[in-house]
Amino acid sequence: MFVSYLILTLLHVQTAMLARPGGESIGCDDYLGSDKVVDKCGVCGGDNTGCQVVSGVFKHALTSLGYHRVVEIPQGATKINITEMHKSNNYLALRSRSGRSIINGNWAIDRPGKYEGGGTMFTYKRPNEISSTAGESFLAEGPTNEILDVYMIHQQPNPGVHYEYIIMGTNAISPQVPPQRRPGEPLNGQLDAGRSQEGREEKERGEEKEDLRGEARESFTSEAAQTFPVRHPDRFASHRPDNLVPPAPQPPRRSRDHNWKQLGITECSTTCGKGSQYPIFRCVHRSTHEEVPESYCDPSMKPTPEEEPCNLFPCPAFWDIGEWSECSKTCGLGMQHRQVLCRQVYANRSLTVQPYRCQHLEKPETTSTCQLKICSEWQIRTDWTSCSVPCGVGQRTRDVKCVSNLGDVVADEECNMKLRPNDIENCDMGPCAKSWFLTEWSERCSAECGAGVRTRSVVCMTNHVSSLPLEGCGNNRPAEATPCDNGPCAGKVEWFSGSWSQCSVECGNGTQQREVICVRKNADTFAVLEPYECAFLERPPSQQSCHLKPCGAKWFSTEWSMCSKSCQGGFRVREVRCLADDMTLSNLCDPQLKPEERESCNPQDCIPEIDENCQDKYYNCNVVVQARLCVYNYYKTACCASCTRVAARHTGFLGSR
């Protein structure tokens, strides 16, 4: 601490030596050729024994939160240094013995800066860099004019507080700095050889006494102890012959024709919050009031300007925004805080006031999310792909990468392989079997009266629709005929014709067969008769030629699939194909007649199942959802309710696609 002080002292001495012809210097005692210098205590020619360096470390283990006194700084202390030995969440505080808070009082944390207290200026430092390990500190040159107490606002284990200051010893020599001299005045008894006779006469008349009254003598401070006035070579006339010394300039004659008069006032030091201003005094002629040089007036009679308060109205309150704290996490999503206080400036001090005084201003945010870097971890970059097969057992994949703490994709070996999420898994799309494809029922009944049938075509084909988990055709072949009745027939004998068989060819010209029998129909029954009983009637043909569409095509469809949801609106699907007469795919079907492939189902509301154990354990689970952390079991448990809702919405979204 004192090395820079001694270097500064040596530099002053060297500068004074260079300013003197022949290399002679002026010591701190103001004598030419003296080698005395100011020691660390500020004593000219001292031996560093006139003061005492007080230092120590406050390492007490504290248990309760709040203010704990660290050290007392006595009156007259200089070179004050109070520093935390390591960064912590604790704060240093400073208070006068009278109870006035200077820094960080009343549970209000001030911003780093300069604060006046105890007759000196304290510099409050609080490093905020993430990489910095330095703690808080108070620095002041001093001297203090009252006893001050240093406190610690304890919030976590005390890292130690180093304190150091200097006080004058009981046997210390009072620091002395010679008053500034006018040209021609004595230099500690050494008179300039060129002092004029008129100057000596003035001294005899008491002029020197007037000078002592009129000029302010500089009192000693730590800065004054380190500052040496510059002496000019030509002021020391003892090195010249007497006949070469020019006479000292004669001061102007003072008379009673001039006096001091106030001619205005300085501007206020501040625009609000109590500033200060001073009257301006000028030397004027008593009669004409014309301003003349100040040398015409007696300097000892010049009034001392007294401070006058001005602009006493308070300044508008404002939000004082502190610096953001460190992020709560070194990687990943965290939180950071800052202090926002309502303050007003008054009497050159920034005071903390009630927040309602800043209600005309929007209050800045005090918390914010932060992310310094991405933690080195496994990251799932994509969702699962579709299954590799439309039916049966296949595989699906997703992209899983190892990401460094800088956010770069690195080799898998740099992550914990035991925690690696699966990037491939099996998927079962249901059995690859056959499904029944059906046409619509025929429009006409086979009998004009009485019981008959309507028919349709049924065919079993392989299903290739991946979204339909259908089973095989099996033995449950859908019916190809269904009963129909066009009303009762009168009791008579007639030929009854069965339905035509399929055409002998799939397309083009062919033949069809059917059964023709003689029956007697009653209201509810019928009896089969011998063919001769109907011989008087024209027998319907049992065979006919058939000509299907020239290998035409028609729509076939499967049965409906299971509904995608059991409640709250789902959908079901079926496959519809256009098949030619040879049961091959065709594009010749009429698009306007194509049956629907999808329809809504189960529109009733769901009855929610309430799981009392599925609850959010943290208030910021919305951040977990936004960061897509629900894929991890820890967050899925800690934020169960939020993650479950998101999963339900996601399922609903996929179901509506």
Short mmCIF file of N, CA and C in Angstrom, two decimals, residues 277-338:
data_model
loop_
_atom_site.label_atom_id
_atom_site.label_comp_id
_atom_site.label_asym_id
_atom_site.label_seq_id
_atom_site.Cartn_x
_atom_site.Cartn_y
_atom_site.Cartn_z
N GLN A 277 -25.02 27.92 -3.74
CA GLN A 277 -24.48 29.01 -4.53
C GLN A 277 -23.81 30.02 -3.58
N TYR A 278 -22.94 30.82 -4.13
CA TYR A 278 -22.13 31.72 -3.31
C TYR A 278 -22.18 33.13 -3.90
N PRO A 279 -22.13 34.16 -3.01
CA PRO A 279 -22.08 35.54 -3.51
C PRO A 279 -20.71 35.82 -4.13
N ILE A 280 -20.70 36.74 -5.11
CA ILE A 280 -19.47 37.13 -5.80
C ILE A 280 -19.11 38.55 -5.35
N PHE A 281 -17.92 38.71 -4.77
CA PHE A 281 -17.45 40.01 -4.29
C PHE A 281 -16.37 40.55 -5.23
N ARG A 282 -16.50 41.84 -5.59
CA ARG A 282 -15.54 42.50 -6.47
C ARG A 282 -15.07 43.81 -5.81
N CYS A 283 -13.90 44.23 -6.19
CA CYS A 283 -13.35 45.52 -5.71
C CYS A 283 -13.88 46.63 -6.61
N VAL A 284 -14.54 47.66 -6.01
CA VAL A 284 -15.14 48.75 -6.78
C VAL A 284 -14.73 50.09 -6.16
N HIS A 285 -14.88 51.15 -6.94
CA HIS A 285 -14.65 52.52 -6.45
C HIS A 285 -15.85 52.91 -5.59
N ARG A 286 -15.57 53.53 -4.44
CA ARG A 286 -16.65 53.86 -3.51
C ARG A 286 -17.69 54.78 -4.12
N SER A 287 -17.25 55.70 -4.96
CA SER A 287 -18.17 56.72 -5.49
C SER A 287 -18.83 56.25 -6.77
N THR A 288 -18.00 55.79 -7.71
CA THR A 288 -18.54 55.44 -9.04
C THR A 288 -19.04 54.00 -9.11
N HIS A 289 -18.66 53.17 -8.11
CA HIS A 289 -19.00 51.75 -8.11
C HIS A 289 -18.47 51.03 -9.34
N GLU A 290 -17.44 51.60 -9.92
CA GLU A 290 -16.82 50.97 -11.08
C GLU A 290 -15.86 49.89 -10.59
N GLU A 291 -15.91 48.73 -11.23
CA GLU A 291 -15.06 47.62 -10.82
C GLU A 291 -13.61 47.90 -11.21
N VAL A 292 -12.70 47.65 -10.26
CA VAL A 292 -11.27 47.88 -10.47
C VAL A 292 -10.54 46.60 -10.08
N PRO A 293 -9.25 46.49 -10.40
CA PRO A 293 -8.50 45.30 -9.99
C PRO A 293 -8.55 45.09 -8.48
N GLU A 294 -8.53 43.80 -8.07
CA GLU A 294 -8.66 43.47 -6.65
C GLU A 294 -7.51 44.00 -5.82
N SER A 295 -6.38 44.33 -6.46
CA SER A 295 -5.24 44.84 -5.70
C SER A 295 -5.51 46.21 -5.09
N TYR A 296 -6.56 46.91 -5.55
CA TYR A 296 -6.91 48.23 -5.01
C TYR A 296 -7.62 48.11 -3.66
N CYS A 297 -8.10 46.93 -3.36
CA CYS A 297 -8.83 46.72 -2.10
C CYS A 297 -7.98 45.93 -1.13
N ASP A 298 -8.28 46.11 0.14
CA ASP A 298 -7.58 45.41 1.20
C ASP A 298 -8.07 43.95 1.21
N PRO A 299 -7.19 42.97 0.93
CA PRO A 299 -7.66 41.58 0.88
C PRO A 299 -8.15 41.07 2.22
N SER A 300 -7.64 41.64 3.32
CA SER A 300 -8.08 41.17 4.62
C SER A 300 -9.52 41.57 4.92
N MET A 301 -10.00 42.55 4.15
CA MET A 301 -11.38 43.01 4.37
C MET A 301 -12.37 42.35 3.43
N LYS A 302 -11.86 41.52 2.55
CA LYS A 302 -12.78 40.87 1.59
C LYS A 302 -13.68 39.88 2.33
N PRO A 303 -14.99 40.02 2.20
CA PRO A 303 -15.90 39.11 2.91
C PRO A 303 -15.72 37.66 2.43
N THR A 304 -15.86 36.76 3.33
CA THR A 304 -15.81 35.34 2.97
C THR A 304 -17.16 34.91 2.41
N PRO A 305 -17.18 34.41 1.15
CA PRO A 305 -18.48 33.99 0.58
C PRO A 305 -19.08 32.85 1.40
N GLU A 306 -20.31 33.00 1.78
CA GLU A 306 -21.01 31.97 2.54
C GLU A 306 -21.97 31.21 1.64
N GLU A 307 -22.01 29.95 1.87
CA GLU A 307 -22.87 29.09 1.04
C GLU A 307 -24.35 29.40 1.30
N GLU A 308 -25.09 29.47 0.21
CA GLU A 308 -26.53 29.71 0.30
C GLU A 308 -27.26 28.57 -0.40
N PRO A 309 -28.23 27.94 0.25
CA PRO A 309 -28.97 26.85 -0.41
C PRO A 309 -29.85 27.38 -1.55
N CYS A 310 -30.08 26.55 -2.54
CA CYS A 310 -30.91 26.93 -3.69
C CYS A 310 -31.55 25.68 -4.27
N ASN A 311 -32.63 25.91 -5.05
CA ASN A 311 -33.36 24.81 -5.69
C ASN A 311 -33.66 23.70 -4.69
N LEU A 312 -34.38 24.07 -3.63
CA LEU A 312 -34.64 23.14 -2.54
C LEU A 312 -35.67 22.07 -2.88
N PHE A 313 -36.41 22.26 -3.96
CA PHE A 313 -37.45 21.29 -4.28
C PHE A 313 -36.78 19.96 -4.69
N PRO A 314 -37.39 18.82 -4.29
CA PRO A 314 -36.76 17.52 -4.57
C PRO A 314 -36.77 17.19 -6.06
N CYS A 315 -35.77 16.43 -6.48
CA CYS A 315 -35.72 15.96 -7.86
C CYS A 315 -36.77 14.86 -8.06
N PRO A 316 -37.23 14.65 -9.28
CA PRO A 316 -38.20 13.57 -9.53
C PRO A 316 -37.60 12.22 -9.18
N ALA A 317 -38.44 11.37 -8.61
CA ALA A 317 -37.97 10.03 -8.28
C ALA A 317 -37.71 9.24 -9.55
N PHE A 318 -36.82 8.27 -9.45
CA PHE A 318 -36.46 7.46 -10.61
C PHE A 318 -36.13 6.05 -10.12
N TRP A 319 -36.24 5.12 -11.06
CA TRP A 319 -35.89 3.73 -10.75
C TRP A 319 -34.39 3.57 -10.92
N ASP A 320 -33.72 3.17 -9.85
CA ASP A 320 -32.29 2.91 -9.89
C ASP A 320 -32.10 1.41 -10.13
N ILE A 321 -31.57 1.08 -11.30
CA ILE A 321 -31.48 -0.31 -11.73
C ILE A 321 -30.09 -0.84 -11.44
N GLY A 322 -30.02 -1.88 -10.63
CA GLY A 322 -28.74 -2.50 -10.33
C GLY A 322 -28.31 -3.46 -11.43
N GLU A 323 -27.14 -4.01 -11.26
CA GLU A 323 -26.62 -4.94 -12.24
C GLU A 323 -27.22 -6.33 -12.01
N TRP A 324 -27.33 -7.09 -13.11
CA TRP A 324 -27.87 -8.44 -13.00
C TRP A 324 -26.93 -9.31 -12.17
N SER A 325 -27.50 -10.15 -11.36
CA SER A 325 -26.70 -11.09 -10.59
C SER A 325 -26.20 -12.20 -11.51
N GLU A 326 -25.35 -13.04 -10.95
CA GLU A 326 -24.90 -14.19 -11.72
C GLU A 326 -26.08 -15.12 -12.00
N CYS A 327 -25.99 -15.82 -13.11
CA CYS A 327 -27.04 -16.80 -13.45
C CYS A 327 -27.03 -17.90 -12.40
N SER A 328 -28.22 -18.37 -12.04
CA SER A 328 -28.32 -19.38 -10.99
C SER A 328 -27.72 -20.71 -11.41
N LYS A 329 -27.51 -20.89 -12.70
CA LYS A 329 -26.92 -22.12 -13.19
C LYS A 329 -25.78 -21.78 -14.14
N THR A 330 -24.71 -22.56 -14.05
CA THR A 330 -23.56 -22.33 -14.92
C THR A 330 -23.81 -22.83 -16.33
N CYS A 331 -24.78 -23.70 -16.51
CA CYS A 331 -25.18 -24.13 -17.85
C CYS A 331 -26.65 -24.50 -17.80
N GLY A 332 -27.29 -24.45 -18.94
CA GLY A 332 -28.72 -24.71 -18.98
C GLY A 332 -29.52 -23.50 -18.56
N LEU A 333 -30.83 -23.69 -18.45
CA LEU A 333 -31.73 -22.60 -18.14
C LEU A 333 -31.68 -22.27 -16.66
N GLY A 334 -31.44 -21.00 -16.33
CA GLY A 334 -31.40 -20.55 -14.93
C GLY A 334 -32.13 -19.23 -14.76
N MET A 335 -31.93 -18.63 -13.60
CA MET A 335 -32.57 -17.36 -13.28
C MET A 335 -31.50 -16.38 -12.80
N GLN A 336 -31.73 -15.09 -13.06
CA GLN A 336 -30.88 -14.05 -12.53
C GLN A 336 -31.75 -12.92 -12.00
N HIS A 337 -31.22 -12.18 -11.05
CA HIS A 337 -31.98 -11.15 -10.38
C HIS A 337 -31.19 -9.84 -10.39
N ARG A 338 -31.89 -8.77 -10.20
CA ARG A 338 -31.25 -7.48 -10.02
C ARG A 338 -32.11 -6.63 -9.09
#
